[in-house]
Amino acid sequence: MPETWINIFLFVMLAATALAVVRTRHLFAVVMLSGVFSLLSALLFVTLDAVDVAFTEAAVGAGISTVLMLGTLALTSRREGPVSASRQLWALPIVVLTAAALVYGTLDMPGFGSPDAPAQRHIAPHYLGETASEIGIPNVVTAVLASYRGYDTLGETAVIFTAGVGVLLIISELGRRRRRDDEDEEGSVRNPEGAGDRIGGNSRSDGDIR
Amino acid sequence: MRHHLILRTVSKLLIGAILLFGLYVQFHGDFSPGGGFQAGVIVAVAFILHGIVFGLGMVQRVFPRWLVHKLAAVGVLVYAGTGVLGMFLGYDFLDYGAFSPDHPSHGQHWGILAVELGVGITVAGVMVSVYYAFAGRPPQMSDEDW
């Protein structure tokens, strides 16, 4: 029973944080509040006994994302621009319709924590029962993640790598530097290592001056 | 950013502890919550904290950009290489039983250790390089602007 009250309290706090995010125009406050939102979700995951997920949410959602958002804010504006009244008028029905569709979708789902849910009956019993003998480690989550579902995790790692490469290609200065060096080639003392260098060589020279 | 005396002192103390905790989460993931994803983020946070407090130039002397970029790829190679190594030993891709044929669950321990290490290296490399990419852009804000 106390768990129910904790859940209700956390959900109320989540809703309050979400409302505050919507209402605030100051983007620094919005970033901080979204960090709070992540931390509250992490607490919810803890009450669901999903500590691994809670750990990830706290580290990635509340930690790294907040830092990266602040980094983005430092490059752009810190105030949200005003939204025209006509667009605000459209927003309400769209949000209500989407929410109604989502709630309708949940009607077919198995009950909260139901032991008959397909997720509990398919292969989960095998993982829970056989991890100790097949893998021999106490943390079933790690066993599923790294061994039973090793292919998926390899894919996830590749996704993270690809995302990092994408970010670097879009916003890092690695490619741009070469072009700029070509432009101010004459009389430039900024980068004596020379223009038209390979990317690896260029970035190596970044490390020590910056 | 010379004037943040308390911030600089406290973060000097914290960075070592954060790195140690990251290693704990990395190598203790079989027994407690955690694993490569979380550990990679924690290790990255140690470098990001250093970068925020002491400036991008300082942290890039410790952890240069080219190294970070290569680490992001090395992690994926470690992961996939573990699978390929199993194939060379005559097992399926990512079948960790290959590393200890007489005692399959020991092989699982080795395989999970290697694979989680790969995940951790990639996550740390990607997170730090994304931070470098954001923080390395020209318009740096002064403290008063916040």
mmCIF file of C-alpha atoms in Angstrom, chain A:
data_model
loop_
_atom_site.group_PDB
_atom_site.id
_atom_site.type_symbol
_atom_site.label_atom_id
_atom_site.label_comp_id
_atom_site.label_asym_id
_atom_site.label_seq_id
_atom_site.Cartn_x
_atom_site.Cartn_y
_atom_site.Cartn_z
ATOM 1 C CA MET A 1 0.000 0.000 0.000
ATOM 2 C CA PRO A 2 2.670 2.610 0.784
ATOM 3 C CA GLU A 3 4.082 1.890 -2.675
ATOM 4 C CA THR A 4 0.841 3.102 -4.223
ATOM 5 C CA TRP A 5 1.081 6.384 -2.332
ATOM 6 C CA ILE A 6 4.724 6.797 -3.356
ATOM 7 C CA ASN A 7 3.717 6.187 -6.973
ATOM 8 C CA ILE A 8 0.872 8.699 -6.754
ATOM 9 C CA PHE A 9 3.175 11.268 -5.174
ATOM 10 C CA LEU A 10 5.852 10.758 -7.852
ATOM 11 C CA PHE A 11 3.320 10.974 -10.682
ATOM 12 C CA VAL A 12 1.877 14.195 -9.256
ATOM 13 C CA MET A 13 5.390 15.614 -9.062
ATOM 14 C CA LEU A 14 6.039 14.492 -12.656
ATOM 15 C CA ALA A 15 2.887 16.203 -13.868
ATOM 16 C CA ALA A 16 3.767 19.365 -11.937
ATOM 17 C CA THR A 17 7.261 19.399 -13.453
ATOM 18 C CA ALA A 18 5.853 18.876 -16.940
ATOM 19 C CA LEU A 19 3.419 21.762 -16.448
ATOM 20 C CA ALA A 20 6.228 23.977 -15.200
ATOM 21 C CA VAL A 21 8.291 23.075 -18.293
ATOM 22 C CA VAL A 22 5.367 24.102 -20.507
ATOM 23 C CA ARG A 23 4.728 27.353 -18.657
ATOM 24 C CA THR A 24 8.303 28.616 -18.341
ATOM 25 C CA ARG A 25 9.827 30.812 -21.022
ATOM 26 C CA HIS A 26 13.293 30.826 -19.511
ATOM 27 C CA LEU A 27 15.103 27.963 -21.201
ATOM 28 C CA PHE A 28 17.744 27.557 -18.498
ATOM 29 C CA ALA A 29 14.933 26.765 -16.041
ATOM 30 C CA VAL A 30 13.371 24.418 -18.604
ATOM 31 C CA VAL A 31 16.610 22.433 -18.930
ATOM 32 C CA MET A 32 16.947 22.153 -15.158
ATOM 33 C CA LEU A 33 13.300 21.092 -14.821
ATOM 34 C CA SER A 34 13.752 18.393 -17.454
ATOM 35 C CA GLY A 35 16.654 17.123 -15.361
ATOM 36 C CA VAL A 36 14.277 17.020 -12.391
ATOM 37 C CA PHE A 37 11.757 15.192 -14.577
ATOM 38 C CA SER A 38 14.362 12.533 -15.412
ATOM 39 C CA LEU A 39 15.308 12.149 -11.776
ATOM 40 C CA LEU A 40 11.644 11.664 -10.810
ATOM 41 C CA SER A 41 11.248 9.023 -13.534
ATOM 42 C CA ALA A 42 14.344 7.314 -12.161
ATOM 43 C CA LEU A 43 12.658 7.206 -8.747
ATOM 44 C CA LEU A 44 9.582 5.664 -10.371
ATOM 45 C CA PHE A 45 11.771 2.985 -11.948
ATOM 46 C CA VAL A 46 13.246 2.273 -8.517
ATOM 47 C CA THR A 47 9.778 1.706 -7.049
ATOM 48 C CA LEU A 48 9.180 -0.704 -9.962
ATOM 49 C CA ASP A 49 12.380 -2.566 -8.901
ATOM 50 C CA ALA A 50 14.014 -1.723 -12.238
ATOM 51 C CA VAL A 51 17.233 -0.430 -10.711
ATOM 52 C CA ASP A 52 19.332 -0.859 -13.852
ATOM 53 C CA VAL A 53 16.939 1.290 -15.845
ATOM 54 C CA ALA A 54 16.746 3.815 -13.019
ATOM 55 C CA PHE A 55 20.535 4.013 -12.985
ATOM 56 C CA THR A 56 20.631 4.678 -16.718
ATOM 57 C CA GLU A 57 17.862 7.262 -16.500
ATOM 58 C CA ALA A 58 19.616 9.114 -13.678
ATOM 59 C CA ALA A 59 23.005 9.044 -15.422
ATOM 60 C CA VAL A 60 21.877 9.775 -18.981
ATOM 61 C CA GLY A 61 18.605 11.679 -18.555
ATOM 62 C CA ALA A 62 19.441 13.780 -15.532
ATOM 63 C CA GLY A 63 23.200 13.952 -16.014
ATOM 64 C CA ILE A 64 24.551 13.999 -19.552
ATOM 65 C CA SER A 65 21.427 15.314 -21.304
ATOM 66 C CA THR A 66 21.253 18.303 -18.973
ATOM 67 C CA VAL A 67 24.892 19.145 -19.668
ATOM 68 C CA LEU A 68 24.410 18.793 -23.433
ATOM 69 C CA MET A 69 21.248 20.905 -23.327
ATOM 70 C CA LEU A 70 23.137 23.603 -21.430
ATOM 71 C CA GLY A 71 25.859 23.373 -24.057
ATOM 72 C CA THR A 72 23.210 23.903 -26.722
ATOM 73 C CA LEU A 73 21.763 26.865 -24.831
ATOM 74 C CA ALA A 74 25.192 28.464 -24.717
ATOM 75 C CA LEU A 75 25.181 28.379 -28.539
ATOM 76 C CA THR A 76 21.615 29.598 -29.053
ATOM 77 C CA SER A 77 19.162 31.784 -27.210
ATOM 78 C CA ARG A 78 18.132 31.495 -23.588
ATOM 79 C CA ARG A 79 14.543 32.685 -24.049
ATOM 80 C CA GLU A 80 11.720 30.942 -25.797
ATOM 81 C CA GLY A 81 10.106 33.117 -28.444
ATOM 82 C CA PRO A 82 6.393 33.961 -28.159
ATOM 83 C CA VAL A 83 3.950 31.609 -29.895
ATOM 84 C CA SER A 84 1.165 33.120 -31.979
ATOM 85 C CA ALA A 85 -2.379 32.747 -30.621
ATOM 86 C CA SER A 86 -3.700 30.822 -33.642
ATOM 87 C CA ARG A 87 -1.103 28.084 -33.211
ATOM 88 C CA GLN A 88 -1.958 27.858 -29.509
ATOM 89 C CA LEU A 89 -5.606 27.349 -30.475
ATOM 90 C CA TRP A 90 -4.701 24.371 -32.669
ATOM 91 C CA ALA A 91 -2.454 22.823 -30.069
ATOM 92 C CA LEU A 92 -5.209 21.993 -27.580
ATOM 93 C CA PRO A 93 -7.400 19.750 -29.795
ATOM 94 C CA ILE A 94 -4.312 18.002 -31.207
ATOM 95 C CA VAL A 95 -2.990 17.238 -27.736
ATOM 96 C CA VAL A 96 -6.405 16.082 -26.497
ATOM 97 C CA LEU A 97 -6.920 13.829 -29.532
ATOM 98 C CA THR A 98 -3.453 12.293 -29.253
ATOM 99 C CA ALA A 99 -3.908 11.683 -25.540
ATOM 100 C CA ALA A 100 -7.327 10.099 -26.145
ATOM 101 C CA ALA A 101 -5.810 7.804 -28.802
ATOM 102 C CA LEU A 102 -3.009 6.792 -26.435
ATOM 103 C CA VAL A 103 -5.418 6.090 -23.573
ATOM 104 C CA TYR A 104 -7.603 4.081 -25.968
ATOM 105 C CA GLY A 105 -4.517 2.092 -26.929
ATOM 106 C CA THR A 106 -3.798 1.180 -23.315
ATOM 107 C CA LEU A 107 -7.251 -0.420 -22.916
ATOM 108 C CA ASP A 108 -6.006 -3.572 -24.649
ATOM 109 C CA MET A 109 -2.905 -3.823 -22.507
ATOM 110 C CA PRO A 110 -2.674 -6.354 -19.666
ATOM 111 C CA GLY A 111 -3.215 -4.990 -16.176
ATOM 112 C CA PHE A 112 -0.414 -3.244 -14.299
ATOM 113 C CA GLY A 113 1.958 -5.889 -12.937
ATOM 114 C CA SER A 114 -0.280 -8.705 -14.174
ATOM 115 C CA PRO A 115 1.408 -12.126 -14.020
ATOM 116 C CA ASP A 116 -0.533 -13.192 -17.153
ATOM 117 C CA ALA A 117 1.007 -10.470 -19.318
ATOM 118 C CA PRO A 118 2.680 -11.874 -22.458
ATOM 119 C CA ALA A 119 5.975 -10.361 -21.340
ATOM 120 C CA GLN A 120 5.907 -12.529 -18.213
ATOM 121 C CA ARG A 121 4.938 -15.757 -19.943
ATOM 122 C CA HIS A 122 7.084 -15.934 -23.056
ATOM 123 C CA ILE A 123 10.830 -16.247 -22.358
ATOM 124 C CA ALA A 124 11.143 -14.283 -19.119
ATOM 125 C CA PRO A 125 10.670 -17.434 -16.966
ATOM 126 C CA HIS A 126 13.542 -19.085 -18.812
ATOM 127 C CA TYR A 127 15.852 -16.103 -18.228
ATOM 128 C CA LEU A 128 14.924 -15.872 -14.556
ATOM 129 C CA GLY A 129 15.185 -19.593 -13.936
ATOM 130 C CA GLU A 130 18.240 -20.541 -15.970
ATOM 131 C CA THR A 131 20.563 -17.541 -15.621
ATOM 132 C CA ALA A 132 22.161 -18.966 -12.468
ATOM 133 C CA SER A 133 23.095 -22.252 -14.174
ATOM 134 C CA GLU A 134 23.665 -21.110 -17.779
ATOM 135 C CA ILE A 135 25.469 -17.812 -17.208
ATOM 136 C CA GLY A 136 26.400 -18.042 -13.559
ATOM 137 C CA ILE A 137 26.050 -14.361 -12.604
ATOM 138 C CA PRO A 138 23.588 -12.904 -10.091
ATOM 139 C CA ASN A 139 22.404 -9.892 -12.132
ATOM 140 C CA VAL A 140 19.823 -11.242 -14.582
ATOM 141 C CA VAL A 141 19.599 -7.876 -16.364
ATOM 142 C CA THR A 142 23.283 -8.035 -17.293
ATOM 143 C CA ALA A 143 22.902 -11.666 -18.372
ATOM 144 C CA VAL A 144 20.011 -10.805 -20.684
ATOM 145 C CA LEU A 145 21.665 -7.648 -21.975
ATOM 146 C CA ALA A 146 25.148 -8.974 -22.656
ATOM 147 C CA SER A 147 24.624 -12.662 -23.322
ATOM 148 C CA TYR A 148 21.085 -13.775 -24.199
ATOM 149 C CA ARG A 149 20.471 -10.580 -26.163
ATOM 150 C CA GLY A 150 24.064 -9.957 -27.199
ATOM 151 C CA TYR A 151 23.114 -9.199 -30.805
ATOM 152 C CA ASP A 152 20.704 -6.477 -29.716
ATOM 153 C CA THR A 153 23.278 -4.864 -27.488
ATOM 154 C CA LEU A 154 25.832 -4.945 -30.303
ATOM 155 C CA GLY A 155 23.256 -3.122 -32.393
ATOM 156 C CA GLU A 156 22.653 -0.603 -29.617
ATOM 157 C CA THR A 157 26.373 0.066 -29.300
ATOM 158 C CA ALA A 158 26.568 0.585 -33.048
ATOM 159 C CA VAL A 159 23.599 2.985 -32.808
ATOM 160 C CA ILE A 160 25.358 5.032 -30.130
ATOM 161 C CA PHE A 161 28.512 5.104 -32.249
ATOM 162 C CA THR A 162 26.530 6.158 -35.321
ATOM 163 C CA ALA A 163 24.732 8.873 -33.362
ATOM 164 C CA GLY A 164 28.071 10.201 -32.142
ATOM 165 C CA VAL A 165 29.459 10.227 -35.679
ATOM 166 C CA GLY A 166 26.326 12.059 -36.850
ATOM 167 C CA VAL A 167 26.680 14.752 -34.192
ATOM 168 C CA LEU A 168 30.351 15.195 -35.027
ATOM 169 C CA LEU A 169 29.633 15.503 -38.733
ATOM 170 C CA ILE A 170 26.923 18.100 -38.147
ATOM 171 C CA ILE A 171 28.284 20.395 -35.468
ATOM 172 C CA SER A 172 31.929 19.720 -34.852
ATOM 173 C CA GLU A 173 34.531 21.887 -36.509
ATOM 174 C CA LEU A 174 36.584 19.043 -37.922
ATOM 175 C CA GLY A 175 35.404 19.460 -41.500
ATOM 176 C CA ARG A 176 35.006 23.202 -41.331
ATOM 177 C CA ARG A 177 38.524 23.799 -40.121
ATOM 178 C CA ARG A 178 39.987 22.495 -43.322
ATOM 179 C CA ARG A 179 37.863 24.817 -45.424
ATOM 180 C CA ARG A 180 38.696 27.827 -43.297
ATOM 181 C CA ASP A 181 42.368 26.998 -43.535
ATOM 182 C CA ASP A 182 42.057 26.922 -47.303
ATOM 183 C CA GLU A 183 40.368 30.313 -47.287
ATOM 184 C CA ASP A 184 42.864 32.208 -45.172
ATOM 185 C CA GLU A 185 45.881 30.343 -46.331
ATOM 186 C CA GLU A 186 47.979 33.425 -47.021
ATOM 187 C CA GLY A 187 49.465 35.201 -44.039
ATOM 188 C CA SER A 188 47.707 33.004 -41.529
ATOM 189 C CA VAL A 189 49.578 32.102 -38.384
ATOM 190 C CA ARG A 190 46.603 30.481 -36.705
ATOM 191 C CA ASN A 191 47.272 26.951 -37.812
ATOM 192 C CA PRO A 192 50.847 26.511 -38.957
ATOM 193 C CA GLU A 193 50.408 22.757 -39.354
ATOM 194 C CA GLY A 194 49.156 23.462 -42.819
ATOM 195 C CA ALA A 195 45.869 23.360 -44.663
ATOM 196 C CA GLY A 196 44.323 20.438 -46.419
ATOM 197 C CA ASP A 197 45.533 18.053 -43.728
ATOM 198 C CA ARG A 198 43.778 14.810 -43.044
ATOM 199 C CA ILE A 199 41.040 14.957 -40.419
ATOM 200 C CA GLY A 200 43.003 12.860 -37.970
ATOM 201 C CA GLY A 201 46.079 15.034 -38.237
ATOM 202 C CA ASN A 202 44.013 18.191 -37.946
ATOM 203 C CA SER A 203 42.203 17.168 -34.837
ATOM 204 C CA ARG A 204 45.454 16.061 -33.272
ATOM 205 C CA SER A 205 46.777 19.569 -33.637
ATOM 206 C CA ASP A 206 43.599 20.937 -31.993
ATOM 207 C CA GLY A 207 44.302 19.168 -28.778
ATOM 208 C CA ASP A 208 47.238 21.237 -27.662
ATOM 209 C CA ILE A 209 46.311 24.799 -28.595
ATOM 210 C CA ARG A 210 42.705 25.097 -27.581
#
